[in-house]
Tab-separated table of C-alpha atoms in Angstrom:
chain	number	residue	atom	x	y	z
A	591	MET	CA	-15.196	-5.357	30.106
A	592	THR	CA	-11.663	-4.370	31.042
A	593	LEU	CA	-9.076	-2.242	29.326
A	594	THR	CA	-7.315	-5.395	28.114
A	595	THR	CA	-10.392	-6.923	26.503
A	596	LEU	CA	-11.293	-3.604	24.883
A	597	LEU	CA	-7.795	-3.224	23.471
A	598	LEU	CA	-7.890	-6.797	22.202
A	599	LEU	CA	-11.128	-6.029	20.400
A	600	ALA	CA	-9.586	-2.872	18.953
A	601	ALA	CA	-6.543	-4.898	17.859
A	602	ALA	CA	-8.810	-7.424	16.140
A	603	LEU	CA	-10.664	-4.688	14.272
A	604	ILE	CA	-7.394	-3.053	13.239
A	605	GLY	CA	-6.004	-6.417	12.101
A	606	ILE	CA	-9.060	-7.138	9.945
A	607	GLY	CA	-8.842	-3.605	8.585
A	608	ILE	CA	-5.188	-4.045	7.638
A	609	TYR	CA	-6.067	-7.262	5.831
A	610	GLY	CA	-8.885	-5.548	3.968
A	611	ALA	CA	-6.912	-2.454	3.026
A	612	LEU	CA	-4.043	-4.534	1.665
A	613	SER	CA	-5.986	-7.286	-0.047
A	614	GLN	CA	-8.974	-5.662	-1.738
A	615	GLN	CA	-8.784	-4.741	-5.393
A	616	SER	CA	-11.831	-2.537	-5.495
A	617	PHE	CA	-11.253	1.023	-4.287
A	618	VAL	CA	-14.359	1.143	-2.156
A	619	MET	CA	-13.643	-2.176	-0.471
A	620	LEU	CA	-10.115	-0.925	0.189
A	621	MET	CA	-11.596	2.149	1.872
A	622	MET	CA	-13.722	-0.107	4.034
A	623	GLY	CA	-10.506	-1.620	5.358
A	624	LEU	CA	-9.233	1.855	6.261
A	625	GLU	CA	-12.533	2.630	7.984
A	626	LEU	CA	-12.259	-0.551	10.022
A	627	ILE	CA	-8.754	0.440	11.148
A	628	LEU	CA	-10.076	3.830	12.290
A	629	ASN	CA	-12.957	2.059	14.017
A	630	GLY	CA	-10.450	0.145	16.121
A	631	VAL	CA	-8.437	3.307	16.788
A	632	MET	CA	-11.531	5.128	18.060
A	633	LEU	CA	-12.474	2.221	20.297
A	634	ALA	CA	-8.959	2.122	21.755
A	635	ALA	CA	-9.029	5.882	22.368
A	636	VAL	CA	-12.348	5.682	24.216
A	637	ALA	CA	-11.124	2.658	26.185
A	638	PHE	CA	-8.012	4.538	27.318
A	639	TRP	CA	-10.142	7.545	28.196
A	640	ALA	CA	-12.481	5.416	30.284
A	641	PHE	CA	-9.928	3.304	32.125
A	642	SER	CA	-6.587	5.127	32.211
A	643	GLY	CA	-7.219	8.766	31.529
A	644	ALA	CA	-8.981	9.756	34.743
A	645	GLY	CA	-11.731	11.231	32.591
A	646	ALA	CA	-9.540	13.796	30.840
A	647	PRO	CA	-11.774	15.414	28.215
A	648	GLU	CA	-8.966	15.421	25.647
A	649	GLY	CA	-9.458	11.673	25.344
A	650	GLN	CA	-12.951	12.174	23.985
A	651	LEU	CA	-11.748	15.042	21.829
A	652	LEU	CA	-9.205	12.711	20.230
A	653	THR	CA	-12.054	10.427	19.224
A	654	ILE	CA	-13.912	13.344	17.662
A	655	ILE	CA	-10.791	14.205	15.672
A	656	VAL	CA	-10.492	10.598	14.471
A	657	MET	CA	-14.143	10.809	13.406
A	658	ALA	CA	-13.320	13.916	11.388
A	659	VAL	CA	-10.353	12.107	9.841
A	660	MET	CA	-12.693	9.288	8.930
A	661	ALA	CA	-15.134	11.653	7.242
A	662	ILE	CA	-12.279	13.294	5.320
A	663	GLU	CA	-10.862	9.942	4.268
A	664	MET	CA	-14.262	8.855	3.055
A	665	ALA	CA	-15.021	12.064	1.130
A	666	MET	CA	-11.599	12.289	-0.497
A	667	GLY	CA	-11.673	8.589	-1.285
A	668	PHE	CA	-14.981	8.859	-3.091
A	669	ALA	CA	-13.837	11.972	-4.926
A	670	LEU	CA	-10.753	10.109	-6.133
A	671	VAL	CA	-12.892	7.137	-7.137
A	672	VAL	CA	-15.070	9.476	-9.195
A	673	ALA	CA	-12.042	11.198	-10.745
A	674	VAL	CA	-10.390	7.905	-11.665
A	675	PHE	CA	-13.630	6.513	-12.996
A	676	ARG	CA	-14.136	9.566	-15.203
A	677	GLY	CA	-10.645	9.254	-16.566
A	678	LYS	CA	-10.243	5.523	-16.969
A	679	GLN	CA	-13.556	3.780	-16.301
A	680	ALA	CA	-11.575	1.894	-13.686
A	681	ASP	CA	-12.764	0.673	-10.332
A	682	VAL	CA	-9.929	-1.610	-9.301
A	683	THR	CA	-6.433	-0.729	-8.223
A	684	GLU	CA	-4.813	-2.912	-10.905
A	685	SER	CA	-5.958	-0.616	-13.690
A	686	LEU	CA	-3.949	2.307	-12.337
A	687	THR	CA	-0.462	1.780	-13.663
A	688	GLY	CA	0.375	5.391	-14.465
A	689	LEU	CA	3.083	5.638	-11.834
A	690	LYS	CA	4.445	2.154	-12.377
A	691	HIS	CA	7.726	2.007	-14.256
B	915	MET	CA	-22.282	6.932	35.769
B	916	GLU	CA	-20.808	3.754	37.142
B	917	SER	CA	-18.089	3.031	34.669
B	918	MET	CA	-15.857	0.797	36.739
B	919	ASN	CA	-18.105	-1.205	39.026
B	920	HIS	CA	-20.346	-2.310	36.207
B	921	GLY	CA	-22.424	-5.410	36.573
B	922	LEU	CA	-22.527	-8.735	34.857
B	923	GLY	CA	-25.065	-7.460	32.352
B	924	VAL	CA	-22.548	-4.981	30.964
B	925	ASP	CA	-19.955	-7.721	30.616
B	926	ILE	CA	-22.353	-9.995	28.746
B	927	ALA	CA	-23.427	-7.117	26.522
B	928	PHE	CA	-19.791	-6.263	25.837
B	929	LEU	CA	-18.995	-9.861	24.941
B	930	LEU	CA	-21.901	-10.063	22.509
B	931	LEU	CA	-21.137	-6.669	20.976
B	932	ALA	CA	-17.435	-7.450	20.639
B	933	THR	CA	-18.248	-10.706	18.878
B	934	LEU	CA	-20.725	-8.904	16.646
B	935	ALA	CA	-18.199	-6.169	15.804
B	936	VAL	CA	-15.463	-8.642	14.860
B	937	VAL	CA	-17.703	-11.068	12.970
B	938	THR	CA	-19.422	-8.366	10.928
B	939	GLY	CA	-16.077	-6.632	10.377
B	940	TRP	CA	-14.737	-9.893	8.991
B	941	ARG	CA	-17.848	-10.538	6.900
B	942	VAL	CA	-17.273	-7.195	5.140
B	943	PHE	CA	-14.522	-8.858	3.133
B	944	ARG	CA	-16.223	-12.219	2.864
B	945	THR	CA	-19.530	-11.389	1.256
B	946	ASP	CA	-20.353	-11.484	-2.422
B	947	SER	CA	-22.442	-8.336	-2.356
B	948	MET	CA	-20.722	-5.000	-1.980
B	949	VAL	CA	-23.886	-3.362	-0.695
B	950	ARG	CA	-24.163	-6.033	1.957
B	951	ALA	CA	-20.494	-5.432	2.780
B	952	SER	CA	-21.189	-1.786	3.543
B	953	PHE	CA	-24.087	-2.737	5.803
B	954	PHE	CA	-21.903	-5.274	7.599
B	955	LEU	CA	-19.438	-2.470	8.208
B	956	LEU	CA	-22.300	-0.339	9.519
B	957	VAL	CA	-23.252	-3.082	11.999
B	958	SER	CA	-19.640	-3.319	13.121
B	959	PHE	CA	-19.521	0.439	13.700
B	960	ILE	CA	-22.811	0.440	15.583
B	961	ALA	CA	-21.584	-2.374	17.836
B	962	VAL	CA	-18.507	-0.284	18.641
B	963	GLY	CA	-20.769	2.736	19.227
B	964	VAL	CA	-22.847	0.768	21.753
B	965	ILE	CA	-19.624	-0.300	23.488
B	966	MET	CA	-18.686	3.400	23.711
B	967	ILE	CA	-22.039	4.078	25.356
B	968	LEU	CA	-21.362	1.231	27.795
B	969	LEU	CA	-18.085	3.025	28.571
B	970	ALA	CA	-20.091	6.146	29.495
B	971	ALA	CA	-19.007	8.063	26.386
B	972	GLU	CA	-22.624	8.577	25.346
B	973	TYR	CA	-22.001	11.492	23.059
B	974	LEU	CA	-19.370	9.678	21.040
B	975	GLY	CA	-21.430	6.525	20.813
B	976	VAL	CA	-24.497	8.345	19.540
B	977	ALA	CA	-22.411	10.471	17.183
B	978	MET	CA	-21.018	7.226	15.825
B	979	PHE	CA	-24.545	5.952	15.046
B	980	PHE	CA	-25.528	9.056	13.130
B	981	MET	CA	-22.287	9.449	11.280
B	982	MET	CA	-21.962	5.838	10.273
B	983	ALA	CA	-25.613	5.430	9.301
B	984	VAL	CA	-25.197	8.239	6.785
B	985	GLU	CA	-21.711	7.251	5.701
B	986	MET	CA	-22.560	3.646	5.015
B	987	THR	CA	-25.711	4.595	3.132
B	988	VAL	CA	-23.595	6.816	0.899
B	989	MET	CA	-21.148	3.975	0.549
B	990	ALA	CA	-23.914	1.572	-0.484
B	991	LEU	CA	-25.080	4.132	-3.079
B	992	PHE	CA	-21.564	4.333	-4.496
B	993	MET	CA	-21.432	0.561	-4.664
B	994	VAL	CA	-24.615	0.516	-6.726
B	995	MET	CA	-23.440	3.362	-8.965
B	996	PHE	CA	-19.897	2.384	-9.734
B	997	MET	CA	-18.870	-1.025	-8.603
B	998	MET	CA	-19.325	-4.375	-10.196
B	999	ASN	CA	-21.440	-6.946	-8.475
B	1000	PRO	CA	-23.277	-4.702	-6.031
B	1001	ALA	CA	-26.072	-7.172	-5.500
B	1002	GLY	CA	-23.914	-10.216	-5.026
B	1003	LEU	CA	-25.468	-12.133	-7.880
B	1004	ASN	CA	-22.159	-13.789	-8.682
B	1005	PRO	CA	-19.551	-15.100	-6.299
B	1006	MET	CA	-16.977	-12.414	-5.732
B	1007	ASN	CA	-13.497	-12.573	-4.352
B	1008	MET	CA	-11.536	-9.649	-5.703
B	1009	VAL	CA	-8.272	-9.764	-3.834
B	1010	HIS	CA	-4.618	-9.374	-4.618
B	1011	GLN	CA	-1.509	-10.248	-2.584
B	1012	GLU	CA	-3.797	-12.092	-0.215
B	1013	ARG	CA	-1.122	-13.995	1.651
B	1014	ILE	CA	0.860	-10.835	2.462
B	1015	ALA	CA	-2.368	-9.126	3.502
B	1016	ILE	CA	-3.353	-11.975	5.830
B	1017	GLY	CA	0.159	-11.971	7.258
B	1018	ALA	CA	0.108	-8.215	7.829
B	1019	GLY	CA	-3.336	-8.359	9.423
B	1020	VAL	CA	-2.389	-11.199	11.767
B	1021	ALA	CA	0.914	-9.507	12.607
B	1022	GLY	CA	-0.890	-6.265	13.368
B	1023	PHE	CA	-3.327	-8.065	15.638
B	1024	LEU	CA	-0.560	-9.981	17.421
B	1025	VAL	CA	1.620	-6.920	18.036
B	1026	LEU	CA	-1.285	-4.766	19.255
B	1027	GLY	CA	-2.756	-7.661	21.231
B	1028	ALA	CA	0.602	-8.331	22.894
B	1029	MET	CA	0.728	-4.668	23.844
B	1030	ALA	CA	-2.767	-4.916	25.331
B	1031	LEU	CA	-1.814	-8.009	27.328
B	1032	LEU	CA	1.751	-7.242	28.375
B	1033	ALA	CA	1.942	-3.487	28.858
B	1034	THR	CA	0.765	-1.959	32.107
B	1035	PHE	CA	-1.459	1.065	31.787
B	1036	PRO	CA	-2.376	3.391	34.654
B	1037	ASP	CA	-5.583	2.428	36.404
B	1038	GLN	CA	-7.384	5.753	36.469
B	1039	PRO	CA	-11.035	5.254	35.607
B	1040	VAL	CA	-13.447	8.067	34.895
B	1041	PRO	CA	-14.438	9.597	38.241
B	1042	ALA	CA	-18.046	8.928	39.194
B	1043	SER	CA	-18.731	12.644	39.589
B	1044	LEU	CA	-17.720	13.483	36.004
B	1045	ASP	CA	-20.396	14.152	33.415
B	1046	PRO	CA	-18.686	12.973	30.217
B	1047	VAL	CA	-20.875	14.916	27.795
B	1048	ARG	CA	-20.567	18.156	29.736
B	1049	SER	CA	-16.806	17.791	30.104
B	1050	LEU	CA	-16.452	17.107	26.377
B	1051	GLY	CA	-18.551	20.151	25.539
B	1052	ASN	CA	-16.534	22.376	27.841
B	1053	GLU	CA	-13.333	21.078	26.312
B	1054	MET	CA	-14.441	21.529	22.705
B	1055	LEU	CA	-15.672	25.059	23.212
B	1056	GLY	CA	-13.047	25.919	25.801
B	1057	ASP	CA	-9.409	24.966	25.951
B	1058	SER	CA	-9.402	22.910	22.757
B	1059	MET	CA	-11.506	25.242	20.687
B	1060	LEU	CA	-8.666	25.863	18.238
B	1061	ILE	CA	-8.350	22.139	17.559
B	1062	PHE	CA	-12.084	21.758	17.186
B	1063	GLU	CA	-12.394	24.717	14.847
B	1064	SER	CA	-9.374	23.545	12.856
B	1065	ALA	CA	-11.138	20.233	12.315
B	1066	GLY	CA	-14.114	22.171	10.974
B	1067	LEU	CA	-11.885	24.180	8.662
B	1068	VAL	CA	-10.202	21.031	7.388
B	1069	LEU	CA	-13.637	19.578	6.677
B	1070	LEU	CA	-14.520	22.685	4.672
B	1071	THR	CA	-11.257	22.381	2.755
B	1072	THR	CA	-12.118	18.750	2.106
B	1073	MET	CA	-15.487	19.741	0.673
B	1074	ILE	CA	-13.823	22.157	-1.746
B	1075	GLY	CA	-11.190	19.588	-2.668
B	1076	VAL	CA	-13.825	16.945	-3.242
B	1077	VAL	CA	-15.784	19.207	-5.576
B	1078	VAL	CA	-12.603	20.059	-7.477
B	1079	LEU	CA	-11.605	16.426	-7.792
B	1080	SER	CA	-14.963	15.066	-8.780
B	1081	SER	CA	-16.134	17.824	-11.098
B	1082	HIS	CA	-15.996	17.083	-14.776
B	1083	ARG	CA	-12.878	18.987	-15.721
B	1084	GLY	CA	-10.674	17.298	-13.223
B	1085	ARG	CA	-7.338	15.837	-12.695
B	1086	TYR	CA	-7.506	13.508	-15.651
B	1087	GLY	CA	-9.074	15.902	-18.118
B	1088	ALA	CA	-7.438	18.881	-19.734
B	1089	ALA	CA	-7.061	21.063	-16.694
B	1090	ALA	CA	-6.592	24.366	-18.492
B	1091	GLU	CA	-9.291	23.823	-21.096
B	1092	GLY	CA	-11.576	26.801	-21.427
B	1093	SER	CA	-9.654	28.833	-18.937
B	1094	MET	CA	-8.395	32.234	-19.968
B	1095	PRO	CA	-5.616	34.058	-18.149
B	1096	PRO	CA	-6.340	37.701	-17.376
B	1097	GLY	CA	-4.919	40.397	-19.637
B	1098	LEU	CA	-1.776	42.296	-18.818
B	1099	GLU	CA	-3.698	45.578	-18.993
B	1100	PRO	CA	-7.469	45.944	-18.469
B	1101	GLY	CA	-9.263	44.730	-21.608
B	1102	GLY	CA	-5.995	43.639	-23.216
B	1103	ASP	CA	-4.943	40.322	-24.677
B	1104	PRO	CA	-4.708	37.358	-22.368
B	1105	ALA	CA	-1.247	36.959	-20.948
B	1106	GLY	CA	0.879	34.035	-21.917
B	1107	LYS	CA	-1.470	32.382	-24.404
B	1108	PRO	CA	-0.138	30.932	-27.639
B	1109	GLU	CA	-1.417	32.574	-30.811
B	1110	GLU	CA	-3.566	29.724	-32.099
B	1111	ASP	CA	-5.521	29.467	-28.879
B	1112	GLU	CA	-6.806	32.995	-28.968
B	1113	GLU	CA	-9.939	32.373	-30.955
B	1114	GLY	CA	-11.575	31.080	-27.817
B	1115	GLU	CA	-13.145	27.915	-26.576
B	1116	GLY	CA	-14.887	26.879	-29.786
B	1117	GLY	CA	-11.703	26.241	-31.719
B	1118	HIS	CA	-10.329	23.804	-29.211
B	1119	HIS	CA	-10.003	20.191	-29.946
B	1120	HIS	CA	-11.268	18.350	-26.940
B	1121	HIS	CA	-8.726	15.892	-25.768
B	1122	HIS	CA	-10.212	14.793	-22.537
B	1123	HIS	CA	-11.930	11.450	-22.585
B	1124	HIS	CA	-15.635	11.971	-22.713
B	1125	HIS	CA	-18.123	9.521	-21.355
């Protein structure tokens, strides 16, 4: 377990997350891709804290902030899913064409 | 806490957990059942949480367990409530622009991986004398209290926003329906309302989509 292997793992998680966020049609599956990206970001932050940060507490704080971002992303995402579903009975991105010209 | 001179056991555990995190993360998008997908994501998060504990960030690792256990359960509930095919009874592959997405994912991995392999980062491990949980607590309620409290405030704002967005009269309904502007003088007529609307809520034709 070195910084390099940890960052490679984080890169893999972020890569899978990017694939998921770009490819999924369903809103919730799309959000799972975003969550996976943040998962990789948190792992990278902790890895840097543990191996390059000399134990600076701000490194851990950054991870807490990313966790808060994740919770916000999740809550707002679900709220938007509910709002869209109320309006259009839609659960896939293709049915939202309101801003398409 | 020995965070640098860890033994072989930690390395083996890391290898297994890393494999688990990547494989379950991948399976999220390769399973027919959306509920199963959210539990795969949960496993991936828990594997990363255990890796954090191996890195001596116990608080963050444990916080990850709690947060993700709840979050993914909520996610599974949403899958059952709203989404098609929650149980995976039919084969499912709902993707668009898949080739671009694969390309972007691989490119992201290659760029970040190249950075991990080629860049040199300072070698300053956590000192053995440091208690990570205590130092995090002192930071959160000390120098970085403003940041920490701001995060709490943003979470509160999110809660309000979420209620606004998901309540019935929302963004896609008639936003002003049933609302009455205050009068110009106490007890007077509502300000800025067209004549025909003044009879009140009953006379409205509902033009938001029910159901």
